[in-house]
């Protein structure tokens, strides 16, 4: 039953590994989305705050100093872009040296749809993903400016690194525990089958002394019960056959006349001691041999052949 046990164990282990892998992957993606969405909500809230503060300011120098002050308080990079994509103010860089931002995804969304734009891009400067949130400033039903806040996703990266470790350790521990339980379950199901196989081998050898233990009331238990009943019936039938055979041999052995029984293939299946003495044969040596090999009389052989040829004889 090692093959069955191996199949049960390997199948169970494969299912557990796949399930744990899927759970780990889904959990990781869900948590990553959760942290990114939380940061996006915070950036959007801060962007609306910056938008409302800058509304009251008209002086470019005052706007620049306000942006720098807000940048220190919020911790996010603040950029003000006009409707043509030209950078007016930036908390980290000199606006005059910055390229046109009109084609940036978040700016495009804010300018064209007049709603909050959001995107995540890899920054070649600091070598990490950045999240950008752009809020349109609408005047007379037209977008006059876009307030954009950006933040490196360092927090997400750090938290996800920690979470990945927890997930990996959980998968390893859960996998080992599950595989251990799978080994016990596989052994639980294969053990009765192994016992039944051993029981069948004993029956083949003619040993009816042992019985299969009935451990459960399910299909396996019903099979064990059926095997025990089959063993009892088979033992009874074999005993009946042996009894009939012994009785027949006793009757034939007590007869003075010689008796031979042959099958349709002309082989000898029974020879009593009287005929064996007449032909000077040993009964056990004659069993299974063609009758014409052991009977020296052509006349008797001819009679037996004619008898075999008659279906109603």
C-alpha positions as protocol buffer text, in pm:
chain_id: "A"
residue {
  index: 1
  type: UNK
  ca { x: 0 y: 0 z: 0 }
}
residue {
  index: 2
  type: UNK
  ca { x: 303 y: 230 z: -18 }
}
residue {
  index: 3
  type: UNK
  ca { x: 195 y: 352 z: -361 }
}
residue {
  index: 4
  type: UNK
  ca { x: -152 y: 451 z: -237 }
}
residue {
  index: 5
  type: UNK
  ca { x: -1 y: 617 z: 70 }
}
residue {
  index: 6
  type: UNK
  ca { x: 249 y: 801 z: -149 }
}
residue {
  index: 7
  type: UNK
  ca { x: -24 y: 921 z: -384 }
}
residue {
  index: 8
  type: UNK
  ca { x: -247 y: 1037 z: -98 }
}
residue {
  index: 9
  type: UNK
  ca { x: 41 y: 1214 z: 76 }
}
residue {
  index: 10
  type: UNK
  ca { x: 184 y: 1381 z: -238 }
}
residue {
  index: 11
  type: UNK
  ca { x: -162 y: 1497 z: -354 }
}
residue {
  index: 12
  type: UNK
  ca { x: -246 y: 1639 z: -11 }
}
residue {
  index: 13
  type: UNK
  ca { x: 95 y: 1810 z: 16 }
}
residue {
  index: 14
  type: UNK
  ca { x: 62 y: 1960 z: -334 }
}
residue {
  index: 15
  type: UNK
  ca { x: -286 y: 2097 z: -259 }
}
residue {
  index: 16
  type: UNK
  ca { x: -163 y: 2248 z: 70 }
}
residue {
  index: 17
  type: UNK
  ca { x: 141 y: 2410 z: -97 }
}
residue {
  index: 18
  type: UNK
  ca { x: -73 y: 2558 z: -376 }
}
residue {
  index: 19
  type: UNK
  ca { x: -338 y: 2686 z: -132 }
}
residue {
  index: 20
  type: UNK
  ca { x: -79 y: 2840 z: 101 }
}
residue {
  index: 21
  type: UNK
  ca { x: 97 y: 3000 z: -195 }
}
residue {
  index: 22
  type: UNK
  ca { x: -229 y: 3150 z: -322 }
}
residue {
  index: 23
  type: UNK
  ca { x: -326 y: 3275 z: 25 }
}
residue {
  index: 24
  type: UNK
  ca { x: 20 y: 3429 z: 72 }
}
residue {
  index: 25
  type: UNK
  ca { x: 13 y: 3599 z: -268 }
}
residue {
  index: 26
  type: UNK
  ca { x: -342 y: 3733 z: -227 }
}
residue {
  index: 27
  type: UNK
  ca { x: -266 y: 3854 z: 126 }
}
residue {
  index: 28
  type: UNK
  ca { x: 49 y: 4030 z: 11 }
}
residue {
  index: 29
  type: UNK
  ca { x: -127 y: 4205 z: -278 }
}
residue {
  index: 30
  type: UNK
  ca { x: -425 y: 4301 z: -61 }
}
residue {
  index: 31
  type: UNK
  ca { x: -204 y: 4452 z: 210 }
}
residue {
  index: 32
  type: UNK
  ca { x: 4 y: 4637 z: -46 }
}
residue {
  index: 33
  type: UNK
  ca { x: -311 y: 4787 z: -199 }
}
residue {
  index: 34
  type: UNK
  ca { x: -437 y: 4875 z: 148 }
}
residue {
  index: 35
  type: UNK
  ca { x: -122 y: 5072 z: 237 }
}
residue {
  index: 36
  type: UNK
  ca { x: -107 y: 5241 z: -103 }
}
residue {
  index: 37
  type: UNK
  ca { x: -472 y: 5343 z: -80 }
}
residue {
  index: 38
  type: UNK
  ca { x: -417 y: 5479 z: 270 }
}
residue {
  index: 39
  type: UNK
  ca { x: -125 y: 5691 z: 150 }
}
residue {
  index: 40
  type: UNK
  ca { x: -330 y: 5806 z: -151 }
}
residue {
  index: 41
  type: UNK
  ca { x: -613 y: 5922 z: 80 }
}
residue {
  index: 42
  type: UNK
  ca { x: -368 y: 6109 z: 303 }
}
residue {
  index: 43
  type: UNK
  ca { x: -204 y: 6277 z: 2 }
}
residue {
  index: 44
  type: UNK
  ca { x: -540 y: 6375 z: -141 }
}
residue {
  index: 45
  type: UNK
  ca { x: -649 y: 6525 z: 192 }
}
residue {
  index: 46
  type: UNK
  ca { x: -323 y: 6721 z: 217 }
}
residue {
  index: 47
  type: UNK
  ca { x: -350 y: 6829 z: -148 }
}
residue {
  index: 48
  type: UNK
  ca { x: -697 y: 6974 z: -83 }
}
residue {
  index: 49
  type: UNK
  ca { x: -557 y: 7153 z: 222 }
}
residue {
  index: 50
  type: UNK
  ca { x: -269 y: 7299 z: 14 }
}
residue {
  index: 51
  type: UNK
  ca { x: -517 y: 7400 z: -257 }
}
residue {
  index: 52
  type: UNK
  ca { x: -732 y: 7592 z: -10 }
}
residue {
  index: 53
  type: UNK
  ca { x: -430 y: 7764 z: 148 }
}
residue {
  index: 54
  type: UNK
  ca { x: -278 y: 7870 z: -185 }
}
residue {
  index: 55
  type: UNK
  ca { x: -612 y: 8010 z: -303 }
}
residue {
  index: 56
  type: UNK
  ca { x: -565 y: 8308 z: -77 }
}
residue {
  index: 57
  type: UNK
  ca { x: -213 y: 8381 z: -201 }
}
residue {
  index: 58
  type: UNK
  ca { x: -141 y: 8574 z: -522 }
}
residue {
  index: 59
  type: UNK
  ca { x: 222 y: 8674 z: -473 }
}
residue {
  index: 60
  type: UNK
  ca { x: 459 y: 8413 z: -636 }
}
residue {
  index: 61
  type: UNK
  ca { x: 722 y: 8461 z: -366 }
}
residue {
  index: 62
  type: UNK
  ca { x: 464 y: 8418 z: -92 }
}
residue {
  index: 63
  type: UNK
  ca { x: 330 y: 8109 z: -268 }
}
residue {
  index: 64
  type: UNK
  ca { x: 684 y: 7965 z: -286 }
}
residue {
  index: 65
  type: UNK
  ca { x: 751 y: 8026 z: 83 }
}
residue {
  index: 66
  type: UNK
  ca { x: 410 y: 7881 z: 173 }
}
residue {
  index: 67
  type: UNK
  ca { x: 481 y: 7571 z: -36 }
}
residue {
  index: 68
  type: UNK
  ca { x: 817 y: 7522 z: 136 }
}
residue {
  index: 69
  type: UNK
  ca { x: 657 y: 7567 z: 479 }
}
residue {
  index: 70
  type: UNK
  ca { x: 378 y: 7318 z: 395 }
}
residue {
  index: 71
  type: UNK
  ca { x: 637 y: 7074 z: 260 }
}
residue {
  index: 72
  type: UNK
  ca { x: 813 y: 7071 z: 597 }
}
residue {
  index: 73
  type: UNK
  ca { x: 485 y: 7015 z: 779 }
}
residue {
  index: 74
  type: UNK
  ca { x: 334 y: 6754 z: 549 }
}
residue {
  index: 75
  type: UNK
  ca { x: 654 y: 6577 z: 445 }
}
residue {
  index: 76
  type: UNK
  ca { x: 537 y: 6544 z: 85 }
}
residue {
  index: 77
  type: UNK
  ca { x: 677 y: 6713 z: -224 }
}
residue {
  index: 78
  type: UNK
  ca { x: 445 y: 6991 z: -347 }
}
residue {
  index: 79
  type: UNK
  ca { x: 434 y: 7106 z: -709 }
}
residue {
  index: 80
  type: UNK
  ca { x: 210 y: 7371 z: -866 }
}
residue {
  index: 81
  type: UNK
  ca { x: 154 y: 7339 z: -1243 }
}
residue {
  index: 82
  type: UNK
  ca { x: -43 y: 7574 z: -1471 }
}
residue {
  index: 83
  type: UNK
  ca { x: -296 y: 7465 z: -1735 }
}
residue {
  index: 84
  type: UNK
  ca { x: -20 y: 7434 z: -1999 }
}
residue {
  index: 85
  type: UNK
  ca { x: 187 y: 7197 z: -1788 }
}
residue {
  index: 86
  type: UNK
  ca { x: 450 y: 7455 z: -1688 }
}
residue {
  index: 87
  type: UNK
  ca { x: 579 y: 7416 z: -1333 }
}
residue {
  index: 88
  type: UNK
  ca { x: 514 y: 7733 z: -1136 }
}
residue {
  index: 89
  type: UNK
  ca { x: 635 y: 7626 z: -793 }
}
residue {
  index: 90
  type: UNK
  ca { x: 806 y: 7319 z: -650 }
}
residue {
  index: 91
  type: UNK
  ca { x: 919 y: 7245 z: -298 }
}
residue {
  index: 92
  type: UNK
  ca { x: 1223 y: 7038 z: -401 }
}
residue {
  index: 93
  type: UNK
  ca { x: 1348 y: 7171 z: -735 }
}
residue {
  index: 94
  type: UNK
  ca { x: 1394 y: 7497 z: -922 }
}
residue {
  index: 95
  type: UNK
  ca { x: 1079 y: 7534 z: -1137 }
}
residue {
  index: 96
  type: UNK
  ca { x: 1279 y: 7702 z: -1417 }
}
residue {
  index: 97
  type: UNK
  ca { x: 1487 y: 7388 z: -1463 }
}
residue {
  index: 98
  type: UNK
  ca { x: 1192 y: 7147 z: -1464 }
}
residue {
  index: 99
  type: UNK
  ca { x: 1042 y: 7011 z: -1785 }
}
residue {
  index: 100
  type: UNK
  ca { x: 681 y: 7046 z: -1893 }
}
residue {
  index: 101
  type: UNK
  ca { x: 447 y: 6820 z: -1692 }
}
residue {
  index: 102
  type: UNK
  ca { x: 143 y: 6827 z: -1918 }
}
residue {
  index: 103
  type: UNK
  ca { x: 188 y: 6464 z: -2029 }
}
residue {
  index: 104
  type: UNK
  ca { x: 232 y: 6319 z: -1681 }
}
residue {
  index: 105
  type: UNK
  ca { x: -59 y: 6073 z: -1621 }
}
residue {
  index: 106
  type: UNK
  ca { x: -188 y: 6236 z: -1302 }
}
residue {
  index: 107
  type: UNK
  ca { x: -161 y: 6587 z: -1451 }
}
residue {
  index: 108
  type: UNK
  ca { x: -342 y: 6475 z: -1768 }
}
residue {
  index: 109
  type: UNK
  ca { x: -630 y: 6336 z: -1563 }
}
residue {
  index: 110
  type: UNK
  ca { x: -660 y: 6654 z: -1356 }
}
residue {
  index: 111
  type: UNK
  ca { x: -648 y: 6885 z: -1664 }
}
residue {
  index: 112
  type: UNK
  ca { x: -876 y: 6690 z: -1896 }
}
residue {
  index: 113
  type: UNK
  ca { x: -1133 y: 6537 z: -1660 }
}
residue {
  index: 114
  type: UNK
  ca { x: -1120 y: 6801 z: -1385 }
}
residue {
  index: 115
  type: UNK
  ca { x: -1091 y: 6534 z: -1121 }
}
residue {
  index: 116
  type: UNK
  ca { x: -817 y: 6400 z: -895 }
}
residue {
  index: 117
  type: UNK
  ca { x: -539 y: 6224 z: -1085 }
}
residue {
  index: 118
  type: UNK
  ca { x: -327 y: 5949 z: -935 }
}
residue {
  index: 119
  type: UNK
  ca { x: -30 y: 5746 z: -1054 }
}
residue {
  index: 120
  type: UNK
  ca { x: 264 y: 5545 z: -923 }
}
residue {
  index: 121
  type: UNK
  ca { x: 595 y: 5566 z: -1107 }
}
residue {
  index: 122
  type: UNK
  ca { x: 951 y: 5456 z: -1045 }
}
residue {
  index: 123
  type: UNK
  ca { x: 1179 y: 5747 z: -970 }
}
residue {
  index: 124
  type: UNK
  ca { x: 1517 y: 5721 z: -1138 }
}
residue {
  index: 125
  type: UNK
  ca { x: 1648 y: 5990 z: -903 }
}
residue {
  index: 126
  type: UNK
  ca { x: 1583 y: 5817 z: -570 }
}
residue {
  index: 127
  type: UNK
  ca { x: 1538 y: 5465 z: -714 }
}
residue {
  index: 128
  type: UNK
  ca { x: 1200 y: 5395 z: -556 }
}
residue {
  index: 129
  type: UNK
  ca { x: 833 y: 5402 z: -651 }
}
residue {
  index: 130
  type: UNK
  ca { x: 664 y: 5740 z: -604 }
}
residue {
  index: 131
  type: UNK
  ca { x: 294 y: 5807 z: -560 }
}
residue {
  index: 132
  type: UNK
  ca { x: 156 y: 6121 z: -723 }
}
residue {
  index: 133
  type: UNK
  ca { x: -180 y: 6286 z: -644 }
}
residue {
  index: 134
  type: UNK
  ca { x: -293 y: 6582 z: -857 }
}
residue {
  index: 135
  type: UNK
  ca { x: -588 y: 6810 z: -761 }
}
residue {
  index: 136
  type: UNK
  ca { x: -729 y: 7050 z: -1024 }
}
residue {
  index: 137
  type: UNK
  ca { x: -794 y: 7413 z: -933 }
}
residue {
  index: 138
  type: UNK
  ca { x: -1107 y: 7509 z: -1129 }
}
residue {
  index: 139
  type: UNK
  ca { x: -1203 y: 7871 z: -1203 }
}
residue {
  index: 140
  type: UNK
  ca { x: -1494 y: 7964 z: -1430 }
}
residue {
  index: 141
  type: UNK
  ca { x: -1535 y: 7597 z: -1519 }
}
residue {
  index: 142
  type: UNK
  ca { x: -1173 y: 7581 z: -1646 }
}
residue {
  index: 143
  type: UNK
  ca { x: -866 y: 7427 z: -1485 }
}
residue {
  index: 144
  type: UNK
  ca { x: -628 y: 7712 z: -1408 }
}
residue {
  index: 145
  type: UNK
  ca { x: -374 y: 7517 z: -1203 }
}
residue {
  index: 146
  type: UNK
  ca { x: -298 y: 7172 z: -1070 }
}
residue {
  index: 147
  type: UNK
  ca { x: -172 y: 7108 z: -718 }
}
residue {
  index: 148
  type: UNK
  ca { x: 36 y: 6790 z: -710 }
}
residue {
  index: 149
  type: UNK
  ca { x: 169 y: 6611 z: -406 }
}
residue {
  index: 150
  type: UNK
  ca { x: 412 y: 6321 z: -427 }
}
residue {
  index: 151
  type: UNK
  ca { x: 557 y: 6085 z: -173 }
}
residue {
  index: 152
  type: UNK
  ca { x: 808 y: 5799 z: -198 }
}
residue {
  index: 153
  type: UNK
  ca { x: 652 y: 5466 z: -108 }
}
residue {
  index: 154
  type: UNK
  ca { x: 927 y: 5387 z: 141 }
}
residue {
  index: 155
  type: UNK
  ca { x: 675 y: 5314 z: 415 }
}
residue {
  index: 156
  type: UNK
  ca { x: 491 y: 5068 z: 192 }
}
residue {
  index: 157
  type: UNK
  ca { x: 818 y: 4903 z: 91 }
}
residue {
  index: 158
  type: UNK
  ca { x: 934 y: 4866 z: 451 }
}
residue {
  index: 159
  type: UNK
  ca { x: 599 y: 4739 z: 576 }
}
residue {
  index: 160
  type: UNK
  ca { x: 568 y: 4494 z: 285 }
}
residue {
  index: 161
  type: UNK
  ca { x: 920 y: 4362 z: 350 }
}
residue {
  index: 162
  type: UNK
  ca { x: 819 y: 4294 z: 711 }
}
residue {
  index: 163
  type: UNK
  ca { x: 485 y: 4144 z: 605 }
}
residue {
  index: 164
  type: UNK
  ca { x: 654 y: 3922 z: 345 }
}
residue {
  index: 165
  type: UNK
  ca { x: 874 y: 3776 z: 618 }
}
residue {
  index: 166
  type: UNK
  ca { x: 570 y: 3705 z: 834 }
}
residue {
  index: 167
  type: UNK
  ca { x: 385 y: 3548 z: 538 }
}
residue {
  index: 168
  type: UNK
  ca { x: 685 y: 3332 z: 443 }
}
residue {
  index: 169
  type: UNK
  ca { x: 734 y: 3210 z: 801 }
}
residue {
  index: 170
  type: UNK
  ca { x: 359 y: 3147 z: 832 }
}
residue {
  index: 171
  type: UNK
  ca { x: 356 y: 2950 z: 507 }
}
residue {
  index: 172
  type: UNK
  ca { x: 656 y: 2743 z: 615 }
}
residue {
  index: 173
  type: UNK
  ca { x: 512 y: 2666 z: 959 }
}
residue {
  index: 174
  type: UNK
  ca { x: 161 y: 2611 z: 824 }
}
residue {
  index: 175
  type: UNK
  ca { x: 298 y: 2396 z: 542 }
}
residue {
  index: 176
  type: UNK
  ca { x: 501 y: 2177 z: 777 }
}
residue {
  index: 177
  type: UNK
  ca { x: 207 y: 2134 z: 1016 }
}
residue {
  index: 178
  type: UNK
  ca { x: -34 y: 2062 z: 730 }
}
residue {
  index: 179
  type: UNK
  ca { x: 202 y: 1816 z: 563 }
}
residue {
  index: 180
  type: UNK
  ca { x: 252 y: 1643 z: 899 }
}
residue {
  index: 181
  type: UNK
  ca { x: -124 y: 1615 z: 940 }
}
residue {
  index: 182
  type: UNK
  ca { x: -145 y: 1498 z: 579 }
}
residue {
  index: 183
  type: UNK
  ca { x: 100 y: 1219 z: 655 }
}
residue {
  index: 184
  type: UNK
  ca { x: -118 y: 1107 z: 948 }
}
residue {
  index: 185
  type: UNK
  ca { x: -435 y: 1129 z: 737 }
}
residue {
  index: 186
  type: UNK
  ca { x: -271 y: 937 z: 452 }
}
residue {
  index: 187
  type: UNK
  ca { x: -154 y: 667 z: 690 }
}
residue {
  index: 188
  type: UNK
  ca { x: -502 y: 655 z: 848 }
}
residue {
  index: 189
  type: UNK
  ca { x: -662 y: 584 z: 509 }
}
residue {
  index: 190
  type: UNK
  ca { x: -392 y: 354 z: 369 }
}
residue {
  index: 191
  type: UNK
  ca { x: -349 y: 141 z: 682 }
}
residue {
  index: 192
  type: UNK
  ca { x: -689 y: -39 z: 647 }
}
residue {
  index: 193
  type: UNK
  ca { x: -616 y: -104 z: 279 }
}
residue {
  index: 194
  type: UNK
  ca { x: -279 y: -250 z: 370 }
}
residue {
  index: 195
  type: UNK
  ca { x: -444 y: -471 z: 629 }
}
residue {
  index: 196
  type: UNK
  ca { x: -703 y: -587 z: 372 }
}
residue {
  index: 197
  type: UNK
  ca { x: -429 y: -671 z: 124 }
}
residue {
  index: 198
  type: UNK
  ca { x: -251 y: -882 z: 389 }
}
residue {
  index: 199
  type: UNK
  ca { x: -584 y: -1045 z: 473 }
}
residue {
  index: 200
  type: UNK
  ca { x: -641 y: -1135 z: 105 }
}
residue {
  index: 201
  type: UNK
  ca { x: -292 y: -1289 z: 84 }
}
residue {
  index: 202
  type: UNK
  ca { x: -370 y: -1507 z: 386 }
}
residue {
  index: 203
  type: UNK
  ca { x: -692 y: -1628 z: 219 }
}
residue {
  index: 204
  type: UNK
  ca { x: -494 y: -1717 z: -96 }
}
residue {
  index: 205
  type: UNK
  ca { x: -267 y: -1930 z: 126 }
}
residue {
  index: 206
  type: UNK
  ca { x: -573 y: -2098 z: 280 }
}
residue {
  index: 207
  type: UNK
  ca { x: -548 y: -1927 z: 618 }
}
residue {
  index: 208
  type: UNK
  ca { x: -895 y: -1816 z: 734 }
}
residue {
  index: 209
  type: UNK
  ca { x: -802 y: -1761 z: 1098 }
}
residue {
  index: 210
  type: UNK
  ca { x: -759 y: -1383 z: 1081 }
}
residue {
  index: 211
  type: UNK
  ca { x: -1021 y: -1113 z: 1030 }
}
residue {
  index: 212
  type: UNK
  ca { x: -1002 y: -753 z: 913 }
}
residue {
  index: 213
  type: UNK
  ca { x: -1064 y: -498 z: 1186 }
}
residue {
  index: 214
  type: UNK
  ca { x: -1371 y: -283 z: 1123 }
}
residue {
  index: 215
  type: UNK
  ca { x: -1258 y: 63 z: 1234 }
}
residue {
  index: 216
  type: UNK
  ca { x: -1521 y: 287 z: 1078 }
}
residue {
  index: 217
  type: UNK
  ca { x: -1876 y: 275 z: 946 }
}
residue {
  index: 218
  type: UNK
  ca { x: -1793 y: 436 z: 611 }
}
residue {
  index: 219
  type: UNK
  ca { x: -1719 y: 267 z: 276 }
}
residue {
  index: 220
  type: UNK
  ca { x: -1385 y: 134 z: 402 }
}
residue {
  index: 221
  type: UNK
  ca { x: -1557 y: -18 z: 707 }
}
residue {
  index: 222
  type: UNK
  ca { x: -1826 y: -174 z: 485 }
}
residue {
  index: 223
  type: UNK
  ca { x: -1556 y: -322 z: 264 }
}
residue {
  index: 224
  type: UNK
  ca { x: -1383 y: -476 z: 568 }
}
residue {
  index: 225
  type: UNK
  ca { x: -1715 y: -623 z: 682 }
}
residue {
  index: 226
  type: UNK
  ca { x: -1782 y: -769 z: 336 }
}
residue {
  index: 227
  type: UNK
  ca { x: -1435 y: -924 z: 323 }
}
residue {
  index: 228
  type: UNK
  ca { x: -1489 y: -1092 z: 660 }
}
residue {
  index: 229
  type: UNK
  ca { x: -1827 y: -1229 z: 545 }
}
residue {
  index: 230
  type: UNK
  ca { x: -1673 y: -1348 z: 219 }
}
residue {
  index: 231
  type: UNK
  ca { x: -1395 y: -1522 z: 414 }
}
residue {
  index: 232
  type: UNK
  ca { x: -1649 y: -1703 z: 634 }
}
residue {
  index: 233
  type: UNK
  ca { x: -1858 y: -1817 z: 337 }
}
residue {
  index: 234
  type: UNK
  ca { x: -1553 y: -1924 z: 140 }
}
residue {
  index: 235
  type: UNK
  ca { x: -1421 y: -2124 z: 436 }
}
residue {
  index: 236
  type: UNK
  ca { x: -1757 y: -2299 z: 475 }
}
residue {
  index: 237
  type: UNK
  ca { x: -1772 y: -2386 z: 106 }
}
residue {
  index: 238
  type: UNK
  ca { x: -1416 y: -2517 z: 101 }
}
residue {
  index: 239
  type: UNK
  ca { x: -1489 y: -2732 z: 406 }
}
residue {
  index: 240
  type: UNK
  ca { x: -1802 y: -2865 z: 236 }
}
residue {
  index: 241
  type: UNK
  ca { x: -1605 y: -2946 z: -78 }
}
residue {
  index: 242
  type: UNK
  ca { x: -1331 y: -3120 z: 121 }
}
residue {
  index: 243
  type: UNK
  ca { x: -1594 y: -3315 z: 314 }
}
residue {
  index: 244
  type: UNK
  ca { x: -1766 y: -3427 z: -9 }
}
residue {
  index: 245
  type: UNK
  ca { x: -1430 y: -3518 z: -161 }
}
residue {
  index: 246
  type: UNK
  ca { x: -1330 y: -3722 z: 142 }
}
residue {
  index: 247
  type: UNK
  ca { x: -1665 y: -3901 z: 142 }
}
residue {
  index: 248
  type: UNK
  ca { x: -1635 y: -3978 z: -228 }
}
residue {
  index: 249
  type: UNK
  ca { x: -1280 y: -4104 z: -187 }
}
residue {
  index: 250
  type: UNK
  ca { x: -1393 y: -4321 z: 105 }
}
residue {
  index: 251
  type: UNK
  ca { x: -1678 y: -4469 z: -103 }
}
residue {
  index: 252
  type: UNK
  ca { x: -1459 y: -4528 z: -406 }
}
residue {
  index: 253
  type: UNK
  ca { x: -1181 y: -4670 z: -190 }
}
residue {
  index: 254
  type: UNK
  ca { x: -1417 y: -4928 z: -41 }
}
residue {
  index: 255
  type: UNK
  ca { x: -1538 y: -5049 z: -381 }
}
residue {
  index: 256
  type: UNK
  ca { x: -1398 y: -5375 z: -522 }
}
residue {
  index: 257
  type: UNK
  ca { x: -1453 y: -5254 z: -877 }
}
residue {
  index: 258
  type: UNK
  ca { x: -1203 y: -5028 z: -1044 }
}
residue {
  index: 259
  type: UNK
  ca { x: -1324 y: -4671 z: -1100 }
}
residue {
  index: 260
  type: UNK
  ca { x: -1171 y: -4394 z: -1310 }
}
residue {
  index: 261
  type: UNK
  ca { x: -1307 y: -4041 z: -1366 }
}
residue {
  index: 262
  type: UNK
  ca { x: -1185 y: -3838 z: -1661 }
}
residue {
  index: 263
  type: UNK
  ca { x: -1268 y: -3488 z: -1784 }
}
residue {
  index: 264
  type: UNK
  ca { x: -1361 y: -3372 z: -2132 }
}
residue {
  index: 265
  type: UNK
  ca { x: -992 y: -3319 z: -2216 }
}
residue {
  index: 266
  type: UNK
  ca { x: -922 y: -3690 z: -2147 }
}
residue {
  index: 267
  type: UNK
  ca { x: -727 y: -3612 z: -1830 }
}
residue {
  index: 268
  type: UNK
  ca { x: -761 y: -3830 z: -1524 }
}
residue {
  index: 269
  type: UNK
  ca { x: -918 y: -3653 z: -1228 }
}
residue {
  index: 270
  type: UNK
  ca { x: -997 y: -3951 z: -1003 }
}
residue {
  index: 271
  type: UNK
  ca { x: -869 y: -4308 z: -975 }
}
residue {
  index: 272
  type: UNK
  ca { x: -966 y: -4545 z: -694 }
}
residue {
  index: 273
  type: UNK
  ca { x: -724 y: -4784 z: -523 }
}
residue {
  index: 274
  type: UNK
  ca { x: -883 y: -5097 z: -677 }
}
residue {
  index: 275
  type: UNK
  ca { x: -808 y: -4982 z: -1032 }
}
residue {
  index: 276
  type: UNK
  ca { x: -466 y: -4858 z: -929 }
}
residue {
  index: 277
  type: UNK
  ca { x: -386 y: -5206 z: -792 }
}
residue {
  index: 278
  type: UNK
  ca { x: -512 y: -5372 z: -1111 }
}
residue {
  index: 279
  type: UNK
  ca { x: -294 y: -5147 z: -1328 }
}
residue {
  index: 280
  type: UNK
  ca { x: -7 y: -5143 z: -1079 }
}
residue {
  index: 281
  type: UNK
  ca { x: -20 y: -4762 z: -1059 }
}
residue {
  index: 282
  type: UNK
  ca { x: 7 y: -4506 z: -783 }
}
residue {
  index: 283
  type: UNK
  ca { x: -310 y: -4293 z: -772 }
}
residue {
  index: 284
  type: UNK
  ca { x: -131 y: -3962 z: -704 }
}
residue {
  index: 285
  type: UNK
  ca { x: 101 y: -4014 z: -1003 }
}
residue {
  index: 286
  type: UNK
  ca { x: -194 y: -4071 z: -1235 }
}
residue {
  index: 287
  type: UNK
  ca { x: -384 y: -3752 z: -1154 }
}
residue {
  index: 288
  type: UNK
  ca { x: -391 y: -3505 z: -1440 }
}
residue {
  index: 289
  type: UNK
  ca { x: -246 y: -3744 z: -1696 }
}
residue {
  index: 290
  type: UNK
  ca { x: -440 y: -3856 z: -2009 }
}
residue {
  index: 291
  type: UNK
  ca { x: -620 y: -4184 z: -1941 }
}
residue {
  index: 292
  type: UNK
  ca { x: -464 y: -4353 z: -2244 }
}
residue {
  index: 293
  type: UNK
  ca { x: -118 y: -4302 z: -2087 }
}
residue {
  index: 294
  type: UNK
  ca { x: -202 y: -4495 z: -1772 }
}
residue {
  index: 295
  type: UNK
  ca { x: -440 y: -4762 z: -1903 }
}
residue {
  index: 296
  type: UNK
  ca { x: -251 y: -5026 z: -2105 }
}
residue {
  index: 297
  type: UNK
  ca { x: -564 y: -5175 z: -2263 }
}
residue {
  index: 298
  type: UNK
  ca { x: -654 y: -5041 z: -2608 }
}
residue {
  index: 299
  type: UNK
  ca { x: -1000 y: -5189 z: -2574 }
}
residue {
  index: 300
  type: UNK
  ca { x: -1074 y: -4997 z: -2253 }
}
residue {
  index: 301
  type: UNK
  ca { x: -927 y: -4680 z: -2400 }
}
residue {
  index: 302
  type: UNK
  ca { x: -1150 y: -4717 z: -2704 }
}
residue {
  index: 303
  type: UNK
  ca { x: -1458 y: -4755 z: -2483 }
}
residue {
  index: 304
  type: UNK
  ca { x: -1365 y: -4444 z: -2283 }
}
residue {
  index: 305
  type: UNK
  ca { x: -1310 y: -4241 z: -2599 }
}
residue {
  index: 306
  type: UNK
  ca { x: -1650 y: -4340 z: -2736 }
}
residue {
  index: 307
  type: UNK
  ca { x: -1806 y: -4246 z: -2403 }
}
residue {
  index: 308
  type: UNK
  ca { x: -1647 y: -3900 z: -2421 }
}
residue {
  index: 309
  type: UNK
  ca { x: -1779 y: -3851 z: -2772 }
}
residue {
  index: 310
  type: UNK
  ca { x: -2138 y: -3908 z: -2655 }
}
residue {
  index: 311
  type: UNK
  ca { x: -2270 y: -3584 z: -2499 }
}
residue {
  index: 312
  type: UNK
  ca { x: -2543 y: -3761 z: -2307 }
}
residue {
  index: 313
  type: UNK
  ca { x: -2313 y: -4028 z: -2159 }
}
